[in-house]
XYZ file of C-alpha atoms in Angstrom:
761
model
C -108.124 -78.524 -22.071
C -106.196 -76.182 -24.021
C -103.559 -77.143 -26.180
C -100.432 -75.052 -27.558
C -101.431 -71.920 -29.391
C -104.277 -71.694 -27.088
C -106.738 -73.972 -29.249
C -109.001 -76.324 -27.322
C -107.614 -79.878 -27.570
C -109.993 -82.575 -28.732
C -110.750 -85.559 -26.111
C -108.975 -88.462 -26.308
C -111.146 -91.573 -26.832
C -109.948 -94.821 -26.066
C -111.212 -98.086 -27.420
C -113.165 -99.988 -25.005
C -113.128 -103.874 -24.946
C -116.033 -104.858 -22.690
C -115.946 -108.244 -23.515
C -112.322 -108.770 -23.731
C -110.247 -106.321 -21.447
C -107.007 -108.466 -21.628
C -106.794 -107.060 -25.072
C -106.068 -103.595 -23.840
C -102.563 -104.767 -22.838
C -101.781 -105.062 -26.535
C -103.181 -101.807 -27.487
C -101.534 -99.720 -24.885
C -100.513 -96.343 -26.653
C -96.894 -95.485 -27.411
C -95.375 -92.323 -27.329
C -95.813 -91.796 -31.351
C -99.470 -92.167 -30.899
C -99.891 -89.466 -28.080
C -100.488 -85.978 -28.952
C -97.708 -83.572 -29.221
C -98.294 -82.040 -25.942
C -98.010 -85.674 -24.252
C -95.245 -86.803 -26.351
C -92.671 -83.885 -25.000
C -93.010 -85.153 -21.226
C -93.032 -88.963 -22.399
C -89.507 -90.621 -22.514
C -88.292 -91.363 -26.298
C -87.240 -95.295 -26.941
C -84.484 -96.375 -28.405
C -85.225 -97.187 -32.435
C -83.624 -100.669 -32.057
C -85.963 -101.768 -29.433
C -88.279 -104.810 -30.156
C -91.899 -104.138 -30.653
C -92.831 -106.756 -28.221
C -90.792 -105.198 -25.333
C -92.638 -103.225 -22.871
C -91.696 -99.186 -22.415
C -90.452 -98.693 -18.879
C -92.755 -97.009 -16.730
C -92.443 -93.414 -15.646
C -91.352 -93.066 -12.051
C -93.206 -90.705 -10.200
C -90.976 -88.293 -8.113
C -90.551 -89.203 -4.621
C -91.628 -92.635 -4.625
C -89.706 -95.737 -4.922
C -89.746 -98.001 -7.556
C -92.543 -100.555 -7.243
C -91.874 -104.176 -8.221
C -93.250 -105.548 -11.330
C -96.967 -105.995 -11.143
C -98.439 -109.139 -11.613
C -101.458 -109.534 -13.922
C -103.991 -108.857 -11.531
C -102.416 -105.616 -10.433
C -101.788 -104.626 -13.736
C -105.692 -104.668 -14.360
C -105.897 -102.341 -11.423
C -103.614 -100.141 -12.890
C -105.366 -99.995 -16.161
C -108.730 -99.368 -14.294
C -107.024 -96.359 -12.323
C -105.678 -94.998 -15.400
C -108.944 -95.164 -17.277
C -110.502 -93.315 -14.299
C -107.980 -90.301 -14.161
C -108.490 -89.963 -17.996
C -112.222 -89.750 -17.559
C -111.736 -87.260 -14.627
C -109.600 -85.077 -17.046
C -112.326 -84.958 -19.571
C -114.805 -83.724 -16.744
C -112.617 -80.840 -15.825
C -113.587 -77.586 -16.936
C -111.821 -75.468 -19.382
C -109.760 -72.445 -18.474
C -111.298 -69.227 -19.608
C -109.895 -68.011 -22.686
C -106.656 -65.402 -22.383
C -107.329 -61.807 -22.994
C -105.993 -60.723 -26.421
C -103.294 -58.301 -26.282
C -102.761 -55.411 -28.645
C -99.941 -56.428 -31.389
C -96.512 -54.963 -30.633
C -93.438 -54.470 -33.069
C -90.397 -56.535 -32.173
C -88.372 -53.271 -31.466
C -91.006 -52.187 -29.107
C -90.754 -55.188 -27.176
C -87.009 -55.531 -27.125
C -86.972 -52.077 -25.970
C -89.365 -52.604 -23.014
C -87.229 -55.878 -22.276
C -83.926 -53.861 -21.850
C -86.018 -51.223 -19.583
C -87.145 -53.813 -17.297
C -83.545 -55.427 -17.388
C -82.075 -52.087 -16.454
C -84.563 -51.356 -13.496
C -83.622 -54.862 -12.372
C -79.955 -54.313 -12.246
C -80.350 -50.622 -10.548
C -82.255 -52.383 -7.831
C -79.595 -54.924 -7.592
C -77.123 -54.890 -4.414
C -73.530 -54.431 -5.124
C -71.507 -56.170 -2.256
C -68.236 -55.235 -3.762
C -69.123 -51.285 -3.543
C -70.811 -51.777 -0.115
C -67.652 -53.276 1.348
C -65.376 -50.643 -0.396
C -67.247 -47.880 1.208
C -67.182 -49.704 4.548
C -63.419 -50.006 4.141
C -63.191 -45.921 3.235
C -65.117 -44.858 6.333
C -63.148 -47.244 8.523
C -59.949 -46.008 7.214
C -61.065 -42.251 7.422
C -62.185 -42.655 11.226
C -58.862 -44.086 11.905
C -56.694 -41.576 10.598
C -59.030 -39.069 11.955
C -58.447 -40.572 15.699
C -54.656 -40.439 14.779
C -54.798 -37.012 13.546
C -56.418 -35.576 16.725
C -53.958 -37.770 18.703
C -50.925 -36.127 16.994
C -52.548 -32.520 17.433
C -53.130 -32.941 20.928
C -49.684 -34.210 21.448
C -48.401 -31.159 19.637
C -50.516 -28.986 21.775
C -49.274 -30.454 24.873
C -45.681 -30.155 23.658
C -46.087 -26.557 23.114
C -47.727 -26.271 26.602
C -44.794 -27.367 28.202
C -42.781 -24.510 26.333
C -44.755 -21.751 27.628
C -43.864 -20.472 31.516
C -46.249 -21.559 33.989
C -49.588 -20.039 33.822
C -49.410 -18.593 37.357
C -46.088 -17.000 36.424
C -47.751 -14.891 33.486
C -48.718 -11.560 34.447
C -50.128 -8.697 32.635
C -47.401 -6.216 32.076
C -47.706 -2.700 32.606
C -48.514 0.024 30.039
C -45.805 -0.018 27.127
C -42.985 2.276 28.450
C -41.904 5.595 27.152
C -38.727 6.028 25.170
C -36.844 9.707 25.683
C -34.138 10.644 23.406
C -31.680 13.044 24.275
C -28.960 14.803 22.341
C -25.258 14.730 23.182
C -25.655 17.801 25.350
C -28.529 16.751 27.034
C -31.183 18.470 25.157
C -34.436 16.404 24.371
C -34.786 15.528 20.912
C -37.940 13.387 21.030
C -40.190 10.880 23.033
C -41.769 7.797 22.004
C -44.314 5.179 23.782
C -47.463 6.321 25.533
C -45.737 7.572 28.827
C -48.100 10.710 28.418
C -51.108 8.703 27.908
C -53.327 6.974 30.502
C -55.241 4.022 30.063
C -58.687 3.741 29.457
C -61.768 2.583 31.282
C -64.577 0.830 28.837
C -67.115 2.697 31.203
C -65.703 6.109 30.289
C -65.677 5.914 26.335
C -68.567 5.751 23.864
C -70.099 2.271 23.342
C -69.348 2.811 19.690
C -65.409 2.806 20.137
C -65.055 -1.035 21.711
C -67.996 -1.952 18.957
C -65.919 -0.878 16.254
C -62.958 -2.826 17.023
C -65.405 -5.866 17.779
C -67.065 -5.321 14.304
C -64.118 -5.240 12.063
C -61.644 -7.566 14.084
C -63.817 -10.380 16.206
C -67.463 -10.433 15.204
C -68.079 -13.259 17.616
C -65.897 -11.941 20.567
C -68.985 -12.069 22.789
C -69.757 -15.941 21.976
C -66.673 -17.700 21.316
C -64.228 -19.410 23.838
C -60.895 -17.392 22.802
C -60.951 -19.298 19.393
C -63.064 -18.667 16.807
C -63.607 -21.907 14.528
C -66.235 -20.198 12.314
C -63.505 -17.499 11.647
C -60.547 -19.637 11.091
C -62.614 -21.450 8.352
C -63.625 -18.795 6.787
C -60.164 -17.239 6.612
C -58.515 -20.604 5.464
C -61.215 -20.757 2.527
C -60.576 -17.099 1.614
C -56.829 -17.494 1.795
C -57.165 -20.789 -0.248
C -59.046 -19.055 -3.305
C -56.937 -16.081 -3.173
C -53.626 -18.076 -3.033
C -52.170 -15.595 -0.428
C -53.145 -14.653 2.861
C -55.959 -11.969 2.611
C -57.666 -12.735 5.909
C -56.434 -13.699 9.692
C -58.443 -15.903 11.861
C -57.137 -14.584 15.065
C -59.520 -13.516 17.345
C -59.123 -10.194 19.909
C -58.136 -12.691 22.760
C -55.587 -14.210 20.434
C -54.075 -10.714 19.533
C -54.141 -9.659 23.280
C -52.028 -12.988 23.781
C -49.603 -12.160 20.837
C -49.269 -8.547 22.094
C -48.708 -9.640 25.784
C -46.387 -12.583 25.799
C -45.326 -13.613 22.667
C -42.730 -12.373 19.804
C -44.073 -11.223 16.428
C -42.746 -13.980 14.279
C -45.211 -16.037 12.015
C -44.911 -19.615 12.666
C -47.082 -22.669 13.406
C -45.709 -22.895 16.865
C -46.359 -19.308 17.762
C -49.961 -19.617 16.574
C -50.530 -22.552 18.536
C -48.924 -20.950 21.737
C -51.107 -17.688 21.075
C -54.337 -20.262 20.675
C -53.169 -21.852 24.427
C -52.973 -18.303 26.030
C -55.955 -17.265 24.317
C -57.606 -20.192 26.206
C -55.923 -18.959 29.588
C -56.909 -15.525 29.085
C -60.706 -16.370 28.501
C -60.395 -18.611 31.593
C -58.884 -15.751 33.831
C -60.473 -12.646 32.678
C -64.094 -11.572 31.679
C -65.121 -10.499 28.106
C -64.961 -6.561 28.983
C -61.591 -7.071 31.000
C -59.992 -8.604 27.689
C -61.433 -6.181 25.692
C -60.277 -3.193 27.981
C -56.690 -4.704 28.099
C -56.730 -5.110 24.287
C -57.728 -1.546 23.747
C -54.992 -0.491 26.039
C -52.198 -2.356 24.352
C -52.884 -2.561 20.730
C -50.311 -0.593 18.601
C -51.640 1.727 16.281
C -48.397 3.403 14.775
C -46.230 6.617 14.919
C -45.352 5.252 18.382
C -48.979 5.174 19.860
C -49.779 1.876 22.051
C -53.207 1.919 23.280
C -56.399 3.900 21.848
C -55.942 6.754 24.344
C -52.478 7.422 23.138
C -53.497 6.981 19.353
C -56.887 9.518 19.832
C -54.124 11.928 21.230
C -51.793 11.224 18.503
C -54.366 11.580 15.479
C -57.052 13.721 16.619
C -55.581 15.534 19.501
C -58.154 14.615 22.165
C -58.638 11.896 24.459
C -60.444 8.599 23.534
C -63.769 9.502 25.381
C -64.256 12.576 22.983
C -63.459 10.813 19.731
C -66.586 10.832 16.980
C -68.125 7.892 15.584
C -66.009 8.418 12.246
C -62.756 8.676 14.580
C -63.631 5.617 16.339
C -63.997 3.500 12.823
C -60.549 5.076 11.825
C -58.800 3.840 14.983
C -60.268 0.596 14.837
C -59.393 0.409 11.110
C -55.617 1.107 11.848
C -55.009 -2.491 13.475
C -54.751 -4.132 10.341
C -51.921 -2.143 9.200
C -50.866 0.697 11.635
C -47.838 2.303 9.562
C -49.636 1.893 6.066
C -53.181 3.492 7.299
C -51.995 5.887 9.888
C -53.960 9.094 9.073
C -50.760 11.241 9.217
C -49.015 9.029 6.555
C -52.134 8.460 4.178
C -55.423 10.175 5.102
C -57.309 8.809 2.463
C -56.402 5.075 2.781
C -57.478 5.596 6.680
C -60.780 7.323 5.680
C -61.454 4.499 3.142
C -60.808 1.811 6.007
C -62.879 3.579 8.457
C -65.879 3.431 6.080
C -65.401 -0.196 5.836
C -65.470 -0.435 9.570
C -68.489 1.881 9.892
C -70.477 -0.791 7.216
C -69.511 -3.436 9.268
C -70.746 -1.716 12.309
C -74.310 -1.137 10.717
C -74.251 -4.829 9.257
C -74.159 -6.376 12.855
C -76.374 -3.796 14.341
C -74.251 -1.827 16.442
C -75.466 1.365 14.634
C -78.255 2.394 12.037
C -77.554 2.437 8.277
C -78.391 6.302 8.837
C -75.606 6.863 11.462
C -73.125 5.034 9.216
C -74.092 7.288 6.572
C -73.978 10.450 8.406
C -70.654 9.586 9.695
C -68.927 8.784 6.347
C -70.061 12.230 5.261
C -68.045 13.899 8.093
C -64.401 13.664 7.250
C -62.020 13.277 10.692
C -60.023 16.062 11.634
C -56.493 14.903 11.527
C -54.169 16.661 14.325
C -50.963 18.359 13.454
C -48.044 16.239 13.829
C -46.062 16.711 16.830
C -43.019 19.266 16.656
C -40.109 16.306 16.359
C -38.805 17.758 12.791
C -36.195 15.839 11.659
C -35.137 14.204 14.806
C -38.353 12.023 14.536
C -36.308 10.066 11.876
C -33.589 9.790 14.410
C -36.132 8.834 17.223
C -37.583 6.076 15.117
C -34.493 4.528 14.314
C -33.416 4.422 17.973
C -36.586 2.760 18.809
C -36.228 -0.047 16.353
C -32.605 -0.600 17.793
C -33.411 -0.985 21.430
C -34.579 -4.346 21.679
C -31.632 -5.590 20.355
C -29.488 -3.378 22.531
C -31.168 -4.057 26.111
C -34.026 -6.947 25.268
C -37.652 -6.294 26.283
C -38.289 -2.735 27.424
C -40.273 -3.059 30.653
C -39.686 0.581 32.287
C -39.449 4.121 31.282
C -35.683 4.625 29.766
C -33.792 7.404 28.588
C -31.496 7.187 25.518
C -28.375 9.310 25.288
C -27.477 9.782 21.577
C -24.745 10.772 19.369
C -26.686 13.544 17.916
C -25.541 17.227 18.233
C -28.777 19.036 18.415
C -26.901 21.879 16.250
C -25.892 19.890 13.853
C -29.077 18.024 13.635
C -31.115 21.618 12.964
C -28.261 22.678 10.461
C -28.729 19.470 8.562
C -32.621 19.961 8.396
C -32.471 23.462 7.165
C -29.851 22.864 4.448
C -32.144 20.063 2.841
C -35.176 21.830 3.212
C -33.836 25.132 1.745
C -31.734 23.451 -1.019
C -35.282 21.283 -1.858
C -37.306 24.570 -1.816
C -34.922 26.359 -3.994
C -34.074 23.803 -6.561
C -36.060 20.600 -6.120
C -39.105 21.474 -8.258
C -36.749 22.901 -11.044
C -34.679 19.557 -11.157
C -37.266 17.410 -10.586
C -36.423 16.186 -7.330
C -39.044 15.539 -4.365
C -36.606 13.938 -1.956
C -33.287 14.309 -0.266
C -31.386 12.571 2.782
C -28.341 13.666 4.800
C -26.076 11.670 7.145
C -23.221 12.912 8.797
C -20.886 11.405 11.254
C -17.543 11.723 12.816
C -14.587 9.584 11.445
C -15.353 7.075 14.440
C -18.329 6.198 13.370
C -20.937 8.381 15.674
C -23.795 9.990 13.915
C -23.880 13.576 14.496
C -26.868 14.389 12.287
C -29.527 12.493 10.065
C -32.405 13.651 8.065
C -34.295 10.875 6.443
C -36.528 12.993 4.214
C -37.583 16.572 3.434
C -40.275 16.599 6.150
C -40.898 13.895 8.648
C -44.446 15.145 8.982
C -45.117 14.329 5.600
C -43.345 11.048 5.382
C -41.928 8.906 8.109
C -39.913 6.872 5.593
C -35.953 7.239 6.817
C -34.147 7.544 3.148
C -30.860 7.971 5.002
C -30.869 4.436 6.700
C -33.277 2.453 4.612
C -33.362 3.549 1.046
C -30.681 1.519 -1.112
C -29.910 3.569 -4.337
C -27.502 3.266 -7.075
C -24.403 5.520 -6.017
C -23.210 6.020 -9.314
C -19.551 7.310 -9.428
C -19.413 7.885 -5.668
C -18.705 4.059 -5.793
C -15.413 4.666 -7.776
C -13.168 5.176 -4.689
C -13.310 1.551 -3.972
C -12.296 0.647 -7.363
C -9.296 3.063 -7.332
C -8.461 2.014 -3.944
C -8.226 -1.608 -5.077
C -5.700 -0.450 -7.874
C -3.683 1.603 -5.750
C -3.392 -1.601 -3.563
C -2.433 -3.538 -6.684
C 0.570 -1.011 -6.965
C -0.643 2.024 -9.002
C 0.016 5.454 -7.654
C -1.696 8.816 -8.115
C 1.177 9.633 -11.146
C 0.210 6.380 -12.946
C -0.841 6.761 -16.561
C -4.044 5.491 -17.992
C -5.951 5.185 -20.985
C -9.067 7.130 -21.455
C -10.342 5.349 -24.735
C -13.682 3.620 -25.660
C -13.610 0.214 -23.534
C -16.375 -2.510 -24.670
C -17.353 -5.267 -22.494
C -19.375 -7.911 -24.418
C -22.387 -5.808 -25.751
C -21.698 -2.851 -23.238
C -19.661 0.116 -23.844
C -19.601 2.731 -21.502
C -19.197 6.341 -22.095
C -18.021 9.567 -20.255
C -20.292 11.836 -19.055
C -19.359 14.516 -21.673
C -18.881 11.617 -24.275
C -15.298 12.770 -24.857
C -11.907 10.908 -24.481
C -8.960 12.749 -23.314
C -6.469 9.726 -24.032
C -3.519 9.425 -21.736
C -4.226 10.906 -18.056
C -2.666 10.368 -14.858
C -4.994 8.470 -12.427
C -5.305 11.480 -10.268
C -7.176 13.423 -13.068
C -9.359 10.181 -14.099
C -10.564 9.900 -10.512
C -11.107 13.671 -9.902
C -12.864 14.592 -13.503
C -14.762 10.981 -13.074
C -13.965 9.411 -16.175
C -16.019 5.941 -16.627
C -13.816 4.609 -19.119
C -10.953 4.556 -16.848
C -12.638 3.210 -14.049
C -14.275 0.138 -15.938
C -10.682 -0.621 -17.402
C -9.098 -0.658 -13.686
C -12.196 -3.122 -12.897
C -11.283 -5.278 -15.390
C -7.557 -5.288 -14.599
C -7.784 -5.818 -10.852
C -11.211 -7.953 -11.031
C -14.722 -7.003 -10.134
C -14.554 -9.437 -7.217
C -11.571 -7.815 -5.759
C -13.420 -4.425 -6.194
C -16.323 -6.039 -4.039
C -14.074 -7.232 -1.334
C -12.532 -3.921 -0.919
C -15.887 -2.142 -0.478
C -17.285 -4.681 1.696
C -14.143 -4.263 3.620
C -14.375 -0.663 4.064
C -18.035 -0.826 5.278
C -20.552 -1.338 2.489
C -23.005 -4.132 4.102
C -25.470 -4.369 0.837
C -25.222 -7.103 -1.466
C -22.943 -6.029 -4.431
C -22.854 -7.788 -7.958
C -19.054 -8.632 -9.030
C -19.345 -7.316 -12.711
C -17.817 -4.844 -14.663
C -20.588 -2.538 -14.116
C -19.742 -2.349 -10.417
C -17.115 0.428 -11.231
C -19.992 3.068 -12.056
C -21.947 2.110 -9.026
C -24.993 -0.128 -10.334
C -25.477 -1.990 -7.243
C -27.786 -0.374 -4.469
C -26.366 0.955 -1.281
C -27.731 3.217 1.483
C -26.387 6.843 2.447
C -25.783 5.548 5.988
C -23.390 2.802 5.021
C -21.771 4.602 2.187
C -20.997 7.328 4.566
C -19.544 4.899 6.836
C -17.422 3.327 4.027
C -15.719 6.435 3.468
C -14.753 6.955 7.079
C -11.516 4.949 6.697
C -10.563 7.515 4.244
C -11.004 10.104 6.985
C -9.508 8.339 9.953
C -6.313 6.601 8.305
C -7.940 2.898 7.541
C -10.040 2.049 10.788
C -13.130 0.539 9.592
C -16.250 1.778 11.667
C -19.836 0.521 12.620
C -22.307 3.953 12.575
C -24.011 4.277 15.576
C -26.386 6.629 17.290
C -26.852 5.388 20.994
C -24.149 5.947 23.384
C -26.159 4.919 26.560
C -29.563 3.580 27.799
C -30.470 4.358 31.221
C -33.626 3.969 33.351
C -35.727 7.235 34.004
C -36.099 5.999 37.588
C -32.951 5.659 39.331
C -30.792 6.292 36.186
C -29.558 2.409 36.138
C -27.485 1.966 32.986
C -28.971 -0.948 31.106
C -26.515 -0.393 28.123
C -23.340 1.484 27.005
C -21.404 1.940 23.772
C -17.938 0.247 23.928
C -15.171 1.229 21.733
C -15.838 -1.306 18.795
C -15.508 -1.263 15.283
C -13.957 -3.034 12.020
C -10.281 -2.785 12.939
C -7.716 -1.661 10.371
C -9.285 -2.011 7.155
C -6.552 -0.435 4.747
C -2.873 0.474 4.752
C -2.491 4.291 5.975
C -0.112 4.964 3.114
C -2.737 3.715 0.113
C -5.361 6.143 2.107
C -3.153 9.033 1.814
C -2.799 8.517 -1.899
C -6.426 8.332 -2.177
C -7.164 11.516 -0.289
C -4.775 13.332 -2.487
C -6.610 12.339 -5.512
C -9.968 12.616 -4.100
C -8.948 16.503 -2.650
C -8.418 17.314 -6.493
C -12.233 16.081 -6.865
C -13.074 19.448 -4.771
C -10.386 21.714 -6.375
C -10.358 21.008 -10.359
C -12.830 18.148 -10.600
C -16.584 17.442 -10.469
C -17.048 18.914 -6.906
C -15.344 22.061 -7.467
C -18.269 24.235 -6.194
C -17.769 22.773 -2.819
C -16.949 25.698 -0.347
C -15.247 24.745 2.952
C -12.680 27.680 3.340
C -9.743 26.741 5.089
C -10.441 22.990 5.739
C -8.556 20.071 3.707
C -11.514 18.115 2.333
C -11.896 15.228 -0.174
C -14.958 13.428 -1.751
C -16.663 12.169 -4.669
C -19.829 12.887 -6.680
C -22.255 10.290 -8.313
C -24.965 10.398 -10.677
C -26.808 7.227 -11.339
C -28.478 6.208 -14.685
C -30.755 8.481 -16.306
C -30.152 11.016 -13.453
C -32.419 8.926 -11.024
C -29.780 9.788 -8.216
C -27.575 12.416 -7.082
C -24.887 11.903 -4.709
C -21.821 13.621 -2.877
C -20.097 12.060 0.043
C -17.398 14.532 1.340
C -15.172 14.401 4.483
C -12.674 16.287 6.317
C -10.594 15.249 9.742
C -13.894 16.355 11.727
C -16.619 14.866 9.799
C -17.949 12.617 6.840
C -21.172 13.690 5.155
C -23.327 11.978 2.610
C -26.241 13.846 0.521
C -28.592 11.817 -1.492
C -31.227 13.694 -3.808
C -33.967 11.611 -5.995
C -37.671 10.651 -5.926
C -39.111 7.647 -3.757
C -40.526 6.255 -6.994
C -36.993 5.907 -8.535
C -38.100 8.116 -11.434
C -35.718 10.100 -13.480
C -34.849 13.736 -12.261
C -34.392 16.633 -14.626
C -30.789 16.035 -15.207
C -29.910 16.409 -11.386
C -26.239 15.553 -11.355
C -24.244 15.255 -7.817
C -21.888 17.859 -8.905
C -24.968 20.403 -8.461
C -27.664 20.208 -5.765
C -26.023 17.464 -3.583
C -22.825 19.671 -3.396
C -24.524 22.787 -2.453
C -26.569 21.217 0.470
C -23.055 19.626 1.555
C -21.598 22.991 1.518
C -24.053 24.895 3.467
C -24.094 21.915 5.770
C -20.453 21.509 6.361
C -19.597 25.354 6.639
C -21.969 25.809 9.873
C -21.097 22.352 11.095
C -17.202 23.447 11.237
C -17.633 27.042 12.263
C -15.518 27.824 15.207
C -13.633 24.666 15.185
C -9.779 24.434 15.090
C -8.637 23.098 11.323
C -7.128 19.638 11.233
C -5.837 17.891 8.025
C -6.559 14.461 6.422
C -3.902 11.610 6.244
C -1.786 12.906 3.255
C -3.585 16.371 3.435
C -2.479 19.105 5.946
C -3.951 22.388 6.582
C -2.497 25.718 7.507
C -1.786 24.516 11.160
C 0.475 21.823 12.259
C -2.178 18.801 11.444
C -0.015 15.949 11.611
C 1.037 16.833 15.382
C -2.816 16.375 16.169
C -3.363 13.399 14.020
C -2.763 10.552 16.214
C -2.770 8.315 12.964
C 0.815 9.799 11.949
C 1.839 10.155 15.167
C 5.563 9.015 15.865
C 5.925 8.444 11.822
C 9.252 8.766 10.165
C 9.341 11.523 7.432
C 9.717 8.907 4.405
C 6.371 7.641 5.921
C 4.635 10.657 5.256
C 3.000 11.297 1.849
C 3.717 14.429 -0.038
C 0.904 16.439 -1.881
C 0.763 15.739 -5.474
C 1.008 19.209 -6.950
C 3.299 19.078 -9.946
C 1.440 16.395 -11.908
C -1.463 18.564 -11.356
C 0.241 21.820 -12.457
C 1.507 19.788 -15.393
C -2.334 18.561 -16.530
C -3.398 22.396 -15.996
C -1.031 23.603 -18.553
C -1.877 20.485 -20.763
C -5.758 20.737 -20.596
C -6.270 24.214 -19.674
C -8.022 25.474 -16.582
């Protein structure tokens, strides 16, 4: 047997007493006499125990304690123990252990740590397992509730739609024909002259171009493209804005046919529902054909047939591959990408479509490259001229006037075709003669009668080059042409044309406005201050009456754009449009009646002539006291006689008005009026860059004079309130009919003569 340390333990020899076996009882070994190995397993005795006491017998596990044996039994036990010891001696010793290579203490410790980590990694973590289970359970429950909520929302939106059996595919978009006040056709809008296309009669690459750029999985999805929606959501999230839409061709068709153009979650859900209905009701080819005949391509062209005619002057069945790509690219932004507006942008977008077609194997790379090398030939624009601006403005109003247009209609306008032509000619001639020299690229003119009816409107130099309607849409600083509202507020506060005011430096915090010529005239009358457009006086008046009151006056007269109530409002720093500024001057011409400018007199169906809308007399009512306006007319008439608009020429007609020039010569204005017409002229640049010192007293006055001279030719002279012409104007002026002599204002000639003697001229 092996002892501790792997050494072989010596045999234990017990003494034998053959002759006296009973003596063995006294020689039984105690714990101290046994070897160390055995001593570890033997019970220890108390040191106080007597030597004569017998040690307790070790009990074997699982056996009951035996009663105290008698002598005979003790002998048998001793014999059994002796035999057991002999058997131990006869057992073979185990083979010696293999000697291990010695290791350092640190190696052994590292090995133990490694084993411990391996065991801990294999150890099962019940807490994490149950936490993961709870998370999965929560996710499943949340997902179920989300599906229930979404289903309920979709069901709710479904109930808000009309019955599917009642939905019908409307016929082609109607055409709109605009006629002047004399019955002359001014322009047409819509695709009334364009027939619908049949997929069988157009080149295969035409519909393929739309599929490639608008809906790559059109042939495989069920009306909604989950992959496309996920891709669009990812790209929009990364970009932080909407850079890609996820609508399929079917969804776009549903929107065009049945829904409004608003952007909302509710409309998107309805669009999806209708897309599913369309997919169930029509085949893929039928949906694609409906789409190509309904989608908007800009410039009033609905449907690919009308667009091909509008941009390329040919039917859709004859468009080239490059032209088809350009048409498909227009759908994303028809107004911005229209070839007639920006041919380079349209070509670039067309190349994107060609690349997409090649990528999806609709065409080969060679065909795409060849098509890119052949630019499309853009057709000459239709000969609407400046009337195109009027037509676009009218079409924008029709939905509000008559609702959804489902029939061809004729719109009777207030436009005088002769005056429209004169206005266009005056703008074009003026810019051609002086535009380059003055650094002016654009102009706008709007002319309306004192009741608010628009007689002529020109939104830019060339409608063919730019369809942006500056007369209606462009908000620009009016400069000094805003001053009449300041002076009217002062007159309403008690001032008169003869009131003396100070033309001297004035400071408002860190701002010190200056006069145009940087000179100050000292004491002047209110009339001279307005006629010569003295900035310091206008600012002083604004401070006296209050900027807020000036804003209220301007809004009462007809200004609708936001105005800032501060001292600089006196110099026209808040932006307005030419149309609203002309309308706000109308009360000066008509005796105080506020007007709402309008261009549509009546709308009727092309078949049967049923009247769908007719203009009824409406306006803002009396917005100013006629007596105060008479004084304003007396002061503003001096603008044309000795003031900033003295170059204006309108022989025989009492007229008044005001020029305006914005900061850094960015805008130049003149708004002048007679009892017949109120006309506003604006000049400037679309990018708001400064001109070469173009002022309101220059080219705007020239254009106004050309137009107004032609517009008043052959018309009996009529006087303005407070200003009477050579004829008996008051008898024809309803505003002053029945007035007493003391109510009739008298022209201010004496103060003006005095000022002429004082200052010269």
